[in-house]
Amino acid sequence: MTSSSAVFSTLAPYGWDETWAKEFAPYGAEGLLAGRVVRVDRGQCDVVTAGGLLRADTAFVTPHDPMRVVCTGDWVAVEPGGNPRYVRAYLPRRTAFVRSTSSKRSEGQILAANVDHAIVAVSLAVELDLGRVERFLALAWESGAQPVVVLTKADLVPDPATLAHLVQDVETTAPGVPVLTVSAHAGDGLEALVALVGSGTSVLLGQSGAGKSTLANALTGDDVMEVQAARDVDGKGRHTTTTRNLLALPGGGVLIDTPGLRGVGLFDAETGVGQVFAEIEELGEGCRFSDCGHDSEPGCAVRSAVEAGELPVRRLESYRKLMRENQWIVAKTDARLRAEIKKDWKKKGAEGKAAMEAKRGRWRQG
């Protein structure tokens, strides 16, 4: 049996600590091995253990629930032998990055577990899509991780004033979130990012062509990820990374690289959305009604801020969109909430109709 000191010396670079050791103790008493999942592929996973890298089958751990399957970043208990060798359990997750699936059932799909920092890579090679940045940040906040926005390919914006303007736009979009500019090819701006990811586990997120694999190579100091050119027309490229891979960084910390995400659906992320739009949530406390939808209700402090030029209308529209989407996703699995939403829609529809009829009546009288 592998000694506890050997387990610590081997697994500490991957994030093993006293708390994980305590969680694992009952499994260790059964003779199972501790390890962290570094890759999952077609029902199999690679697990780094004190005895080396092992290949194990994940079928034993609830294979049909996308929220409970083994995923990259999990700490697991693995059989010491067998053909095939099985993962018997995973330890309770501290954090989990989850998005909704594209299925009609709108289930949650876990992308990475036990993450401390969620790095959202955004390419400066194309026009900024602030709405997509807000969507990524909502999922990041909801996961329990600290979001970080990294503006990649900064060398393609040579004018300092233009670059400063772009950074300001993103900072306005991401209150409370560090915003870094990086040129991985030139090596500019990497120091701050290396310092940030030097402890804990970070997950690298973004669309295809955002420069994630180039960034991963720069952080690891090696060409561990193949890099493909992005199309000039839209900055997109083919998926360089096809699976989620966990890598120990030479300066400390752990990085999980993910495939480019075309779809970033929310999954029960109301808290995350609220944190992304913290200024709207704060303004909403001054609304006349506690359940104000910031639409047409009287005494709405949020709409007053928009009219006064204190809040960009784009921010309010994006907030409404993400809140509606999240509410709908949750309602698909909550019959009572679904009924309440339909009732609210009917009420607002009736109010709108009554207001229109009243307006028509005034026109006729005039």
Short mmCIF file of C-alpha atoms in Angstrom, two decimals:
data_model
loop_
_atom_site.label_atom_id
_atom_site.label_comp_id
_atom_site.label_asym_id
_atom_site.label_seq_id
_atom_site.Cartn_x
_atom_site.Cartn_y
_atom_site.Cartn_z
CA MET A 1 0.00 0.00 0.00
CA THR A 2 1.30 3.47 -0.87
CA SER A 3 2.31 5.52 2.19
CA SER A 4 0.51 8.75 3.01
CA SER A 5 3.77 10.70 2.58
CA ALA A 6 4.18 9.30 -0.94
CA VAL A 7 0.59 10.26 -1.73
CA PHE A 8 1.23 13.83 -0.57
CA SER A 9 4.52 14.22 -2.39
CA THR A 10 3.06 12.94 -5.67
CA LEU A 11 -0.40 14.51 -5.55
CA ALA A 12 0.35 17.85 -3.86
CA PRO A 13 1.25 19.47 -7.23
CA TYR A 14 -2.23 18.48 -8.39
CA GLY A 15 -3.96 20.11 -5.41
CA TRP A 16 -4.02 17.33 -2.80
CA ASP A 17 -4.25 18.67 0.77
CA GLU A 18 -5.17 17.64 4.30
CA THR A 19 -8.88 18.19 3.68
CA TRP A 20 -8.89 15.89 0.64
CA ALA A 21 -6.88 13.32 2.64
CA LYS A 22 -9.53 13.37 5.37
CA GLU A 23 -12.34 12.99 2.83
CA PHE A 24 -10.54 10.06 1.23
CA ALA A 25 -9.68 8.22 4.47
CA PRO A 26 -12.68 5.79 4.41
CA TYR A 27 -11.79 4.73 0.86
CA GLY A 28 -8.14 4.34 1.77
CA ALA A 29 -9.18 1.98 4.58
CA GLU A 30 -10.77 -0.21 1.90
CA GLY A 31 -7.49 -0.38 -0.01
CA LEU A 32 -8.55 2.00 -2.80
CA LEU A 33 -6.12 4.45 -4.40
CA ALA A 34 -6.45 8.24 -4.31
CA GLY A 35 -6.07 10.12 -7.55
CA ARG A 36 -7.15 13.11 -9.60
CA VAL A 37 -8.81 12.79 -12.99
CA VAL A 38 -6.70 14.48 -15.65
CA ARG A 39 -8.73 13.42 -18.69
CA VAL A 40 -12.06 11.73 -19.52
CA ASP A 41 -12.69 10.08 -22.85
CA ARG A 42 -15.57 7.77 -23.88
CA GLY A 43 -16.31 6.35 -20.47
CA GLN A 44 -12.65 5.96 -19.57
CA CYS A 45 -10.46 8.33 -17.59
CA ASP A 46 -6.79 8.91 -16.89
CA VAL A 47 -6.08 9.28 -13.17
CA VAL A 48 -2.82 10.50 -11.66
CA THR A 49 -2.02 8.55 -8.47
CA ALA A 50 0.96 8.12 -6.18
CA GLY A 51 1.84 5.04 -8.21
CA GLY A 52 1.67 6.81 -11.56
CA LEU A 53 -0.92 7.45 -14.26
CA LEU A 54 -3.71 4.86 -14.43
CA ARG A 55 -6.49 4.18 -16.92
CA ALA A 56 -9.85 3.42 -15.33
CA ASP A 57 -13.46 2.80 -16.33
CA THR A 58 -16.08 5.25 -15.02
CA ALA A 59 -19.19 3.10 -15.59
CA PHE A 60 -19.50 2.22 -11.90
CA VAL A 61 -20.26 5.87 -10.97
CA THR A 62 -23.83 6.70 -12.16
CA PRO A 63 -23.15 6.76 -15.91
CA HIS A 64 -26.52 8.15 -17.05
CA ASP A 65 -26.69 11.38 -15.04
CA PRO A 66 -24.57 14.12 -16.71
CA MET A 67 -24.25 15.91 -13.36
CA ARG A 68 -22.88 12.86 -11.55
CA VAL A 69 -20.49 11.37 -14.06
CA VAL A 70 -16.78 11.50 -13.36
CA CYS A 71 -15.23 14.62 -14.89
CA THR A 72 -11.84 16.27 -15.25
CA GLY A 73 -10.73 17.73 -11.92
CA ASP A 74 -12.50 15.16 -9.74
CA TRP A 75 -10.65 13.47 -6.88
CA VAL A 76 -11.51 9.79 -7.06
CA ALA A 77 -11.10 6.43 -5.35
CA VAL A 78 -9.72 3.89 -7.81
CA GLU A 79 -9.37 0.13 -7.57
CA PRO A 80 -5.73 -0.90 -7.09
CA GLY A 81 -6.00 -3.53 -9.82
CA GLY A 82 -8.34 -5.35 -12.14
CA ASN A 83 -9.07 -5.56 -15.84
CA PRO A 84 -10.81 -3.31 -16.37
CA ARG A 85 -9.95 -1.15 -13.38
CA TYR A 86 -12.87 0.93 -12.05
CA VAL A 87 -13.35 4.29 -10.38
CA ARG A 88 -15.43 3.39 -7.32
CA ALA A 89 -16.37 6.92 -6.20
CA TYR A 90 -15.47 10.59 -6.44
CA LEU A 91 -15.03 12.88 -3.46
CA PRO A 92 -17.58 15.68 -2.82
CA ARG A 93 -16.85 18.55 -5.19
CA ARG A 94 -15.87 21.92 -3.77
CA THR A 95 -16.91 23.71 -6.95
CA ALA A 96 -18.32 22.63 -10.31
CA PHE A 97 -18.54 24.43 -13.64
CA VAL A 98 -21.91 23.49 -15.17
CA ARG A 99 -23.77 24.47 -18.34
CA SER A 100 -27.09 23.27 -19.71
CA THR A 101 -27.04 20.58 -22.37
CA SER A 102 -28.51 21.06 -25.83
CA SER A 103 -31.07 18.33 -25.18
CA LYS A 104 -34.77 19.12 -24.88
CA ARG A 105 -34.62 18.02 -21.26
CA SER A 106 -32.14 20.83 -20.53
CA GLU A 107 -30.06 18.81 -18.13
CA GLY A 108 -26.93 20.16 -16.55
CA GLN A 109 -23.57 19.09 -17.95
CA ILE A 110 -20.55 19.35 -15.67
CA LEU A 111 -17.44 20.53 -17.49
CA ALA A 112 -14.84 20.70 -14.70
CA ALA A 113 -14.71 20.10 -10.96
CA ASN A 114 -12.85 21.55 -7.98
CA VAL A 115 -11.87 24.77 -9.76
CA ASP A 116 -10.61 27.88 -7.96
CA HIS A 117 -10.23 30.25 -10.95
CA ALA A 118 -12.31 30.36 -14.14
CA ILE A 119 -10.24 32.03 -16.87
CA VAL A 120 -12.44 33.37 -19.66
CA ALA A 121 -10.28 33.84 -22.76
CA VAL A 122 -11.56 36.53 -25.15
CA SER A 123 -9.80 37.24 -28.45
CA LEU A 124 -9.04 40.82 -29.44
CA ALA A 125 -8.66 39.67 -33.05
CA VAL A 126 -12.42 40.12 -33.55
CA GLU A 127 -15.08 42.53 -32.31
CA LEU A 128 -15.85 42.10 -28.63
CA ASP A 129 -19.07 40.24 -27.86
CA LEU A 130 -19.82 41.61 -24.40
CA GLY A 131 -23.01 39.60 -24.10
CA ARG A 132 -21.06 36.36 -24.48
CA VAL A 133 -18.53 37.55 -21.90
CA GLU A 134 -21.40 38.16 -19.45
CA ARG A 135 -22.76 34.67 -20.15
CA PHE A 136 -19.40 33.01 -19.41
CA LEU A 137 -19.02 35.08 -16.26
CA ALA A 138 -22.48 34.09 -14.98
CA LEU A 139 -21.55 30.41 -15.25
CA ALA A 140 -18.17 31.08 -13.66
CA TRP A 141 -19.62 32.91 -10.65
CA GLU A 142 -22.29 30.23 -10.23
CA SER A 143 -19.62 27.52 -10.14
CA GLY A 144 -18.09 28.97 -6.99
CA ALA A 145 -14.81 29.85 -8.73
CA GLN A 146 -13.29 33.32 -9.07
CA PRO A 147 -13.66 34.51 -12.69
CA VAL A 148 -10.80 36.15 -14.56
CA VAL A 149 -11.09 37.66 -18.05
CA VAL A 150 -7.99 37.37 -20.22
CA LEU A 151 -8.00 39.44 -23.41
CA THR A 152 -5.76 37.44 -25.75
CA LYS A 153 -3.90 38.46 -28.92
CA ALA A 154 -3.32 41.96 -27.52
CA ASP A 155 -0.49 42.41 -30.04
CA LEU A 156 -3.19 42.76 -32.72
CA VAL A 157 -4.32 46.04 -31.10
CA PRO A 158 -1.14 48.16 -31.35
CA ASP A 159 -2.81 51.48 -30.48
CA PRO A 160 -2.63 51.93 -26.65
CA ALA A 161 -5.71 54.19 -26.58
CA THR A 162 -7.83 51.63 -28.45
CA LEU A 163 -6.60 48.83 -26.20
CA ALA A 164 -7.39 50.87 -23.07
CA HIS A 165 -10.90 51.52 -24.40
CA LEU A 166 -11.50 47.80 -24.98
CA VAL A 167 -10.25 46.94 -21.51
CA GLN A 168 -12.56 49.56 -20.01
CA ASP A 169 -15.54 48.09 -21.89
CA VAL A 170 -14.82 44.65 -20.46
CA GLU A 171 -14.20 45.98 -16.94
CA THR A 172 -17.60 47.68 -17.06
CA THR A 173 -19.09 44.37 -18.18
CA ALA A 174 -17.28 42.38 -15.47
CA PRO A 175 -17.56 44.17 -12.10
CA GLY A 176 -15.32 42.63 -9.47
CA VAL A 177 -13.42 40.55 -12.02
CA PRO A 178 -9.71 40.97 -12.88
CA VAL A 179 -9.22 41.84 -16.58
CA LEU A 180 -5.79 41.04 -18.02
CA THR A 181 -4.39 41.66 -21.49
CA VAL A 182 -2.00 39.06 -22.86
CA SER A 183 -0.03 38.36 -25.99
CA ALA A 184 1.07 34.75 -25.58
CA HIS A 185 3.17 34.87 -28.76
CA ALA A 186 5.09 37.95 -27.61
CA GLY A 187 5.11 36.91 -23.96
CA ASP A 188 3.49 40.18 -22.86
CA GLY A 189 1.25 40.24 -19.81
CA LEU A 190 1.88 36.64 -18.78
CA GLU A 191 3.51 37.49 -15.44
CA ALA A 192 0.26 38.62 -13.84
CA LEU A 193 -1.58 35.57 -15.14
CA VAL A 194 1.13 33.14 -13.98
CA ALA A 195 1.00 34.70 -10.51
CA LEU A 196 -2.78 34.40 -10.42
CA VAL A 197 -2.93 30.72 -11.44
CA GLY A 198 0.11 29.77 -9.36
CA SER A 199 -2.05 28.31 -6.61
CA GLY A 200 -5.19 26.23 -6.85
CA THR A 201 -6.87 24.92 -9.97
CA SER A 202 -7.82 27.08 -12.95
CA VAL A 203 -10.08 26.18 -15.86
CA LEU A 204 -9.52 27.80 -19.24
CA LEU A 205 -12.74 28.70 -21.08
CA GLY A 206 -13.66 30.40 -24.33
CA GLN A 207 -14.76 30.00 -27.91
CA SER A 208 -12.72 28.26 -30.59
CA GLY A 209 -10.08 30.67 -31.86
CA ALA A 210 -9.85 32.55 -28.56
CA GLY A 211 -6.22 31.49 -28.16
CA LYS A 212 -6.74 29.06 -25.27
CA SER A 213 -4.28 26.43 -26.48
CA THR A 214 -1.59 29.05 -27.15
CA LEU A 215 -2.24 30.40 -23.65
CA ALA A 216 -2.02 26.88 -22.17
CA ASN A 217 1.31 26.33 -23.90
CA ALA A 218 2.63 29.64 -22.56
CA LEU A 219 1.56 28.79 -19.00
CA THR A 220 2.98 25.26 -19.07
CA GLY A 221 6.17 26.33 -20.82
CA ASP A 222 5.77 23.55 -23.37
CA ASP A 223 3.86 22.81 -26.56
CA VAL A 224 1.42 20.48 -24.84
CA MET A 225 -1.48 21.66 -26.99
CA GLU A 226 -1.57 21.72 -30.77
CA VAL A 227 -2.30 25.21 -32.06
CA GLN A 228 -4.33 25.85 -35.22
CA ALA A 229 -4.79 29.13 -37.06
CA ALA A 230 -8.09 30.96 -36.65
CA ARG A 231 -10.02 32.26 -39.64
CA ASP A 232 -9.34 35.94 -40.30
CA VAL A 233 -13.00 36.66 -41.08
CA ASP A 234 -14.42 35.80 -37.67
CA GLY A 235 -11.51 34.74 -35.48
CA LYS A 236 -12.90 31.21 -35.12
CA GLY A 237 -10.98 28.01 -35.62
CA ARG A 238 -11.44 24.30 -35.39
CA HIS A 239 -11.47 22.75 -31.93
CA THR A 240 -7.78 22.34 -31.12
CA THR A 241 -8.64 20.76 -27.77
CA THR A 242 -11.23 17.97 -28.03
CA THR A 243 -11.22 16.83 -24.40
CA ARG A 244 -10.71 18.51 -21.05
CA ASN A 245 -7.13 18.03 -19.90
CA LEU A 246 -5.68 18.74 -16.46
CA LEU A 247 -2.04 19.91 -16.38
CA ALA A 248 0.27 20.65 -13.45
CA LEU A 249 1.98 24.00 -14.03
CA PRO A 250 5.76 24.33 -13.52
CA GLY A 251 5.38 27.39 -11.30
CA GLY A 252 2.66 25.81 -9.18
CA GLY A 253 -1.06 25.46 -9.66
CA VAL A 254 -3.10 23.29 -11.99
CA LEU A 255 -4.72 24.16 -15.34
CA ILE A 256 -7.73 22.50 -16.98
CA ASP A 257 -7.91 23.27 -20.70
CA THR A 258 -11.30 22.81 -22.35
CA PRO A 259 -12.55 22.52 -25.93
CA GLY A 260 -13.91 25.70 -27.51
CA LEU A 261 -17.52 26.13 -26.40
CA ARG A 262 -20.00 27.01 -29.15
CA GLY A 263 -22.99 26.81 -26.84
CA VAL A 264 -22.87 28.30 -23.37
CA GLY A 265 -26.32 27.66 -21.94
CA LEU A 266 -27.13 28.73 -18.40
CA PHE A 267 -28.15 26.10 -15.88
CA ASP A 268 -29.78 27.35 -12.68
CA ALA A 269 -27.38 30.29 -12.57
CA GLU A 270 -29.52 33.06 -11.04
CA THR A 271 -26.91 33.86 -8.40
CA GLY A 272 -24.18 34.03 -11.06
CA VAL A 273 -26.26 36.35 -13.25
CA GLY A 274 -26.89 38.56 -10.22
CA GLN A 275 -23.15 38.84 -9.56
CA VAL A 276 -22.37 39.72 -13.19
CA PHE A 277 -24.96 42.49 -13.05
CA ALA A 278 -24.24 43.58 -9.49
CA GLU A 279 -25.02 47.22 -10.22
CA ILE A 280 -28.50 46.32 -11.52
CA GLU A 281 -29.20 44.15 -8.48
CA GLU A 282 -28.13 47.05 -6.25
CA LEU A 283 -30.27 49.56 -8.14
CA GLY A 284 -33.18 47.11 -7.97
CA GLU A 285 -33.26 47.46 -4.18
CA GLY A 286 -34.60 50.97 -4.75
CA CYS A 287 -37.53 49.85 -6.94
CA ARG A 288 -41.06 50.41 -5.64
CA PHE A 289 -41.90 46.70 -5.95
CA SER A 290 -39.66 43.97 -4.57
CA ASP A 291 -40.43 41.70 -7.57
CA CYS A 292 -39.88 44.44 -10.15
CA GLY A 293 -38.92 43.05 -13.56
CA HIS A 294 -37.43 46.41 -14.62
CA ASP A 295 -39.75 46.42 -17.62
CA SER A 296 -42.84 48.60 -17.35
CA GLU A 297 -43.49 48.69 -13.61
CA PRO A 298 -43.94 52.15 -12.02
CA GLY A 299 -41.23 53.34 -9.66
CA CYS A 300 -38.47 51.26 -11.26
CA ALA A 301 -35.09 52.56 -10.09
CA VAL A 302 -33.25 50.53 -12.75
CA ARG A 303 -35.12 52.09 -15.67
CA SER A 304 -34.67 55.50 -14.08
CA ALA A 305 -30.90 54.90 -14.07
CA VAL A 306 -31.04 53.99 -17.78
CA GLU A 307 -33.03 57.14 -18.59
CA ALA A 308 -30.52 59.23 -16.61
CA GLY A 309 -27.62 57.72 -18.57
CA GLU A 310 -26.20 56.06 -15.45
CA LEU A 311 -26.75 52.50 -16.72
CA PRO A 312 -26.17 51.41 -20.35
CA VAL A 313 -29.34 50.09 -21.95
CA ARG A 314 -27.30 47.20 -23.35
CA ARG A 315 -26.55 46.01 -19.82
CA LEU A 316 -30.22 46.02 -18.85
CA GLU A 317 -31.24 44.16 -22.02
CA SER A 318 -28.53 41.56 -21.47
CA TYR A 319 -29.59 41.14 -17.83
CA ARG A 320 -33.22 40.61 -18.82
CA LYS A 321 -32.23 38.10 -21.49
CA LEU A 322 -30.07 35.97 -19.20
CA MET A 323 -32.60 36.08 -16.34
CA ARG A 324 -35.40 34.98 -18.68
CA GLU A 325 -33.27 32.19 -20.12
CA ASN A 326 -32.26 30.97 -16.68
CA GLN A 327 -35.83 31.13 -15.40
CA TRP A 328 -37.02 29.08 -18.36
CA ILE A 329 -34.32 26.42 -17.87
CA VAL A 330 -35.20 26.07 -14.19
CA ALA A 331 -38.91 25.95 -15.00
CA LYS A 332 -38.40 22.96 -17.29
CA THR A 333 -37.55 20.89 -14.24
CA ASP A 334 -39.88 22.67 -11.79
CA ALA A 335 -43.60 22.31 -12.58
CA ARG A 336 -44.72 24.80 -9.91
CA LEU A 337 -42.33 27.47 -11.14
CA ARG A 338 -43.42 26.80 -14.72
CA ALA A 339 -47.04 27.42 -13.74
CA GLU A 340 -46.07 30.63 -11.94
CA ILE A 341 -44.22 31.89 -15.02
CA LYS A 342 -47.22 31.23 -17.28
CA LYS A 343 -49.50 32.98 -14.78
CA ASP A 344 -47.16 35.97 -14.68
CA TRP A 345 -47.01 36.09 -18.50
CA LYS A 346 -50.82 36.09 -18.69
CA LYS A 347 -51.03 38.83 -16.06
CA LYS A 348 -48.54 41.04 -17.91
CA GLY A 349 -50.31 40.35 -21.18
CA ALA A 350 -53.66 41.41 -19.67
CA GLU A 351 -52.11 44.53 -18.17
CA GLY A 352 -50.57 45.44 -21.52
CA LYS A 353 -53.89 44.90 -23.28
CA ALA A 354 -55.73 47.02 -20.70
CA ALA A 355 -53.17 49.82 -21.06
CA MET A 356 -53.58 49.75 -24.85
CA GLU A 357 -57.36 49.86 -24.58
CA ALA A 358 -57.13 52.82 -22.19
CA LYS A 359 -54.82 54.63 -24.60
CA ARG A 360 -57.24 53.98 -27.48
CA GLY A 361 -60.08 55.31 -25.34
CA ARG A 362 -58.21 58.55 -24.76
CA TRP A 363 -57.56 58.83 -28.52
CA ARG A 364 -61.27 58.42 -29.25
CA GLN A 365 -62.19 61.04 -26.65
CA GLY A 366 -59.59 63.40 -28.08
#
